[in-house]
Amino acid sequence: MQCPLLYRFRVIDKLPEKPSEAATRGTLVHAVLERLFDAPAVERTAPRAKSLVPGQWDRLRETRPEVAELFADDPEGERLARWLGEAEQLVERWFTLEDPTRLEPAERELFVEAVLDSGLKLRGIIDRVDVAPTGEVRIVDYKTGKAPRPEYAESALFQMKFYALVVWRLKGVVPRRLQLVYLGSGDVLTYDPVPADLERVERKLLALWEAIRLATETGDWRPRPTKLCGWCDHQAVCPEFGGTPPPYPLPVRGPDGVMASGPGGVPRQTLPLPVQATGTDNAAGPTGGPGEV
């Protein structure tokens, strides 16, 4: 949706991307907020949460050694200390938006998967699921950035509606509330979905999948320039910046509609369509199989 060519670079070509301070900080803060709920309710305090930051940073470096490169040119550790301090500030701000002593999440970092009637498989990872005594479900997602302006709120909620659709198709229950918690600006964006909303999301996903399928078969992945291009790691191979994309690794449909052979002479029909649903702040995990978004 953001840029078809970027999708190709990430999912088909699997071009490497450098970790960023912002995204890594988001991953760190998510880990801290998840682990805080391991403690009894009375111990879920801001000082305790902030004390978790160094240990979770060490754990992140163990599981993802590449993030250590972010501070390779910081021998005195000053920039790292400032970065960790910013993560602590985000964690502390959360306590002004929610009271964890009054929350008992039903699920944290919940992996969900559902197959639509069309056969399209949807997968995602939800930050937090709260279930009220009456059975009502609330889906919560943490964002370490700032809340979008009102005119962009619908775009921000698409991810949450995606999760709601998966839960609805999986459990038969429409979540009562979708909640985005923006730690960067101290805002909370909520939305109460209805079945008609989620049916529209399902139709949009099916159209998106059809666009992915067509682009995969034709090799026609076009760049979509936006102000986000300035943060893209792939400008050197992007035509918008004078670059040339790497050779397309999959077979393409010719003018006569016949599929050419794949890499190494493998017939096209044996190669799955590579699809991946991603989002910021650990919004959605990779899928990587045929017919999956």
Coordinates of C-alpha atoms in Angstrom, one line a residue:
M1 CA 0.0 0.0 0.0
Q2 CA 2.9 2.4 0.8
C3 CA 5.0 1.5 -2.3
P4 CA 4.8 -1.6 -4.5
L5 CA 8.5 -1.4 -5.4
L6 CA 9.5 -1.2 -1.8
Y7 CA 7.3 -4.3 -1.2
R8 CA 9.2 -6.1 -3.9
F9 CA 12.6 -5.1 -2.5
R10 CA 11.7 -6.4 1.0
V11 CA 9.6 -9.5 0.3
I12 CA 10.8 -10.8 -3.1
D13 CA 14.4 -9.6 -3.4
K14 CA 14.9 -9.6 0.4
L15 CA 17.3 -6.7 0.2
P16 CA 18.9 -6.0 3.6
E17 CA 17.9 -3.0 5.5
K18 CA 19.9 -1.3 8.3
P19 CA 18.3 -1.1 11.7
S20 CA 17.1 2.4 12.7
E21 CA 17.3 4.0 16.1
A22 CA 13.6 4.8 16.0
A23 CA 12.4 1.3 15.0
T24 CA 14.8 -0.4 17.5
R25 CA 13.6 1.9 20.3
G26 CA 10.1 0.9 19.5
T27 CA 11.0 -2.8 19.7
L28 CA 12.7 -2.2 23.1
V29 CA 9.7 -0.3 24.5
H30 CA 7.3 -3.0 23.4
A31 CA 9.4 -5.6 25.1
V32 CA 9.5 -3.6 28.4
L33 CA 5.7 -3.1 28.4
E34 CA 5.1 -6.8 27.7
R35 CA 7.5 -7.9 30.5
L36 CA 6.0 -5.5 33.0
F37 CA 2.8 -7.5 33.2
D38 CA 4.8 -10.5 34.5
A39 CA 4.9 -8.7 37.8
P40 CA 2.0 -8.6 40.3
A41 CA -0.3 -5.6 39.7
V42 CA 0.9 -3.7 42.7
E43 CA 4.5 -3.8 41.4
R44 CA 3.7 -2.4 38.0
T45 CA 5.1 1.0 38.6
A46 CA 7.0 3.5 36.4
P47 CA 10.3 3.0 38.3
R48 CA 10.1 -0.7 37.9
A49 CA 9.2 -0.4 34.2
K50 CA 12.2 1.9 33.6
S51 CA 14.5 -0.5 35.4
L52 CA 13.6 -3.1 32.8
V53 CA 15.0 -1.1 30.0
P54 CA 18.8 -2.0 30.3
G55 CA 18.0 -5.7 30.6
Q56 CA 15.7 -5.8 27.7
W57 CA 18.3 -3.9 25.6
D58 CA 20.9 -6.6 26.5
R59 CA 18.4 -9.2 25.5
L60 CA 17.6 -7.5 22.2
R61 CA 21.3 -7.3 21.3
E62 CA 21.6 -11.1 22.0
T63 CA 18.6 -11.9 19.7
R64 CA 19.4 -9.3 17.1
P65 CA 23.1 -8.6 17.1
E66 CA 22.8 -6.2 14.1
V67 CA 21.2 -3.6 16.3
A68 CA 24.6 -3.1 18.1
E69 CA 25.8 -1.5 14.9
L70 CA 23.6 1.5 15.7
F71 CA 26.1 2.7 18.3
A72 CA 29.3 1.3 16.8
D73 CA 30.6 4.9 16.4
D74 CA 29.8 5.8 20.0
P75 CA 32.8 4.6 22.0
E76 CA 32.0 6.7 25.0
G77 CA 28.4 5.5 25.1
E78 CA 27.0 9.0 25.3
R79 CA 24.6 8.6 22.4
L80 CA 23.5 5.2 23.6
A81 CA 22.8 6.6 27.1
R82 CA 20.7 9.4 25.5
W83 CA 18.8 6.8 23.4
L84 CA 18.1 4.6 26.4
G85 CA 16.9 7.7 28.3
E86 CA 14.5 8.4 25.5
A87 CA 13.1 4.9 25.7
E88 CA 12.7 5.3 29.5
Q89 CA 10.7 8.5 28.9
L90 CA 8.4 6.7 26.5
V91 CA 7.8 4.0 29.0
E92 CA 7.2 6.5 31.8
R93 CA 4.7 8.4 29.6
W94 CA 2.6 5.2 29.2
F95 CA 1.7 5.5 32.9
T96 CA -0.1 8.8 32.2
L97 CA -2.3 7.1 29.6
E98 CA -3.1 3.7 31.2
D99 CA -2.9 2.3 34.7
P100 CA -1.3 -1.2 34.5
T101 CA -2.3 -2.0 38.1
R102 CA -5.9 -2.1 36.9
L103 CA -5.2 -4.2 33.8
E104 CA -4.9 -8.0 33.5
P105 CA -4.3 -8.6 29.8
A106 CA -5.8 -11.8 28.4
E107 CA -3.0 -12.0 25.8
R108 CA 0.3 -10.2 25.1
E109 CA 2.1 -10.4 21.8
L110 CA -0.6 -12.7 20.5
F111 CA -0.1 -14.4 17.2
V112 CA -3.3 -14.7 15.3
E113 CA -4.1 -16.4 12.0
A114 CA -7.3 -16.9 10.1
V115 CA -8.3 -18.0 6.6
L116 CA -11.0 -16.1 4.7
D117 CA -13.6 -17.8 2.6
S118 CA -11.6 -16.8 -0.4
G119 CA -8.6 -18.9 0.9
L120 CA -6.5 -15.9 1.7
K121 CA -4.6 -16.4 4.9
L122 CA -4.2 -13.5 7.3
R123 CA -1.6 -13.3 10.1
G124 CA -0.6 -10.8 12.6
I125 CA 0.8 -10.2 16.1
I126 CA -1.3 -8.1 18.5
D127 CA 0.4 -6.2 21.3
R128 CA -2.3 -6.7 23.9
V129 CA -5.8 -8.2 24.2
D130 CA -8.0 -7.2 27.1
V131 CA -11.2 -9.1 27.8
A132 CA -13.8 -7.6 30.1
P133 CA -15.8 -9.8 32.6
T134 CA -18.7 -9.4 30.2
G135 CA -16.7 -10.9 27.4
E136 CA -16.1 -7.8 25.5
V137 CA -12.7 -7.7 23.7
R138 CA -10.3 -4.7 23.4
I139 CA -7.3 -4.8 21.1
V140 CA -4.5 -2.5 22.1
D141 CA -1.4 -1.5 20.1
Y142 CA 1.5 0.6 21.3
K143 CA 3.1 3.2 19.1
T144 CA 6.3 5.0 20.1
G145 CA 5.7 7.8 17.6
K146 CA 3.3 10.7 17.6
A147 CA -0.4 10.4 16.9
P148 CA -1.3 11.3 13.3
R149 CA -3.3 14.3 12.3
P150 CA -7.1 13.7 12.2
E151 CA -7.0 13.5 8.4
Y152 CA -4.6 10.5 8.6
A153 CA -6.4 8.7 11.4
E154 CA -8.2 6.3 9.1
S155 CA -4.9 5.1 7.7
A156 CA -3.5 4.5 11.2
L157 CA -6.6 2.5 12.1
F158 CA -6.3 0.2 9.1
Q159 CA -3.8 -2.0 11.0
M160 CA -6.2 -2.3 13.9
K161 CA -9.1 -3.1 11.7
F162 CA -7.0 -5.8 10.1
Y163 CA -6.4 -7.3 13.6
A164 CA -10.1 -7.0 14.3
L165 CA -11.0 -8.8 11.1
V166 CA -8.7 -11.7 11.9
V167 CA -10.1 -12.0 15.5
W168 CA -13.7 -11.9 14.1
R169 CA -13.0 -14.6 11.5
L170 CA -11.1 -16.7 14.0
K171 CA -13.3 -16.3 17.1
G172 CA -16.6 -15.1 15.7
V173 CA -16.5 -12.1 18.0
V174 CA -16.2 -8.5 16.8
P175 CA -13.8 -6.6 19.2
R176 CA -15.6 -4.0 21.2
R177 CA -12.8 -1.5 20.9
L178 CA -9.6 -0.8 19.0
Q179 CA -7.1 1.3 20.9
L180 CA -3.9 2.9 19.6
V181 CA -1.6 4.2 22.4
Y182 CA 0.8 6.9 21.1
L183 CA 3.7 7.2 23.6
G184 CA 5.5 9.8 21.5
S185 CA 2.7 12.4 21.9
G186 CA 0.7 11.0 24.8
D187 CA -2.5 10.4 22.8
V188 CA -4.9 7.5 22.7
L189 CA -6.9 6.9 19.6
T190 CA -9.9 4.6 19.9
Y191 CA -12.4 3.2 17.5
D192 CA -15.4 0.8 18.0
P193 CA -15.8 -1.3 14.9
V194 CA -18.9 -2.9 13.5
P195 CA -19.2 -5.8 11.1
A196 CA -19.8 -3.6 8.1
D197 CA -16.4 -1.9 8.8
L198 CA -14.6 -5.2 8.9
E199 CA -16.3 -6.5 5.8
R200 CA -15.0 -3.4 3.9
V201 CA -11.5 -4.2 5.2
E202 CA -11.9 -7.7 3.9
R203 CA -12.8 -6.5 0.5
K204 CA -9.8 -4.1 0.5
L205 CA -7.5 -6.9 1.5
L206 CA -8.8 -9.1 -1.3
A207 CA -8.2 -6.3 -3.8
L208 CA -4.8 -5.8 -2.4
W209 CA -4.0 -9.5 -2.8
E210 CA -5.1 -9.4 -6.4
A211 CA -2.8 -6.5 -7.0
I212 CA 0.1 -8.4 -5.4
R213 CA -0.7 -11.5 -7.5
L214 CA -0.8 -9.5 -10.7
A215 CA 2.4 -7.6 -10.0
T216 CA 4.2 -10.9 -9.0
E217 CA 3.2 -12.5 -12.3
T218 CA 4.1 -9.5 -14.5
G219 CA 7.1 -8.2 -12.5
D220 CA 5.6 -4.7 -12.7
W221 CA 6.3 -3.2 -9.3
R222 CA 6.2 0.5 -9.6
P223 CA 7.6 3.0 -7.1
R224 CA 5.2 5.4 -5.3
P225 CA 7.1 8.5 -4.3
T226 CA 6.2 10.1 -1.0
K227 CA 7.9 12.1 1.7
L228 CA 8.8 8.7 3.2
C229 CA 11.3 8.1 0.4
G230 CA 13.9 10.1 2.4
W231 CA 14.0 7.2 5.0
C232 CA 14.2 4.4 2.4
D233 CA 17.3 2.2 2.4
H234 CA 16.9 1.3 -1.3
Q235 CA 17.3 4.6 -3.1
A236 CA 20.4 3.3 -4.9
V237 CA 18.3 0.7 -6.7
C238 CA 15.2 2.8 -7.1
P239 CA 14.4 4.4 -10.5
E240 CA 13.0 7.5 -8.7
F241 CA 16.6 8.2 -7.6
G242 CA 18.3 7.2 -10.8
G243 CA 18.9 3.6 -9.7
T244 CA 18.3 0.3 -11.4
P245 CA 16.4 -2.5 -9.5
P246 CA 18.2 -5.9 -9.4
P247 CA 17.1 -8.5 -12.0
Y248 CA 13.7 -9.8 -11.1
P249 CA 14.1 -13.3 -9.6
L250 CA 10.7 -14.7 -10.6
P251 CA 9.3 -15.6 -14.0
V252 CA 7.0 -13.1 -15.6
R253 CA 3.9 -13.4 -17.8
G254 CA 4.6 -12.6 -21.4
P255 CA 2.5 -10.6 -23.8
D256 CA 0.8 -13.8 -24.9
G257 CA -0.2 -14.6 -21.3
V258 CA 2.2 -17.6 -21.1
M259 CA 4.4 -17.8 -18.0
A260 CA 8.1 -18.0 -18.6
S261 CA 10.3 -20.4 -16.8
G262 CA 11.4 -19.5 -13.3
P263 CA 15.0 -19.2 -12.0
G264 CA 16.9 -22.4 -12.9
G265 CA 14.2 -23.5 -15.3
V266 CA 11.6 -24.1 -12.6
P267 CA 8.1 -23.8 -14.0
R268 CA 6.2 -20.8 -12.7
Q269 CA 3.3 -22.8 -11.1
T270 CA 5.6 -24.4 -8.6
L271 CA 6.8 -21.1 -7.2
P272 CA 4.6 -19.6 -4.4
L273 CA 3.6 -16.0 -4.4
P274 CA 5.7 -14.3 -1.8
V275 CA 3.6 -12.1 0.5
Q276 CA 4.3 -10.5 3.8
A277 CA 2.3 -8.2 6.1
T278 CA 4.4 -5.7 8.0
G279 CA 3.9 -2.8 10.2
T280 CA 5.7 -0.3 12.4
D281 CA 6.3 -1.1 16.0
N282 CA 6.0 -4.8 15.6
A283 CA 2.6 -4.4 14.2
A284 CA 2.4 -7.5 12.1
G285 CA 4.8 -10.4 11.6
P286 CA 6.0 -12.0 8.3
T287 CA 4.0 -14.6 6.6
G288 CA 6.0 -15.6 3.5
G289 CA 3.7 -18.3 2.1
P290 CA 1.3 -18.6 -0.8
G291 CA -1.9 -16.7 -0.5
E292 CA -1.0 -15.0 2.8
V293 CA -1.2 -11.3 3.8

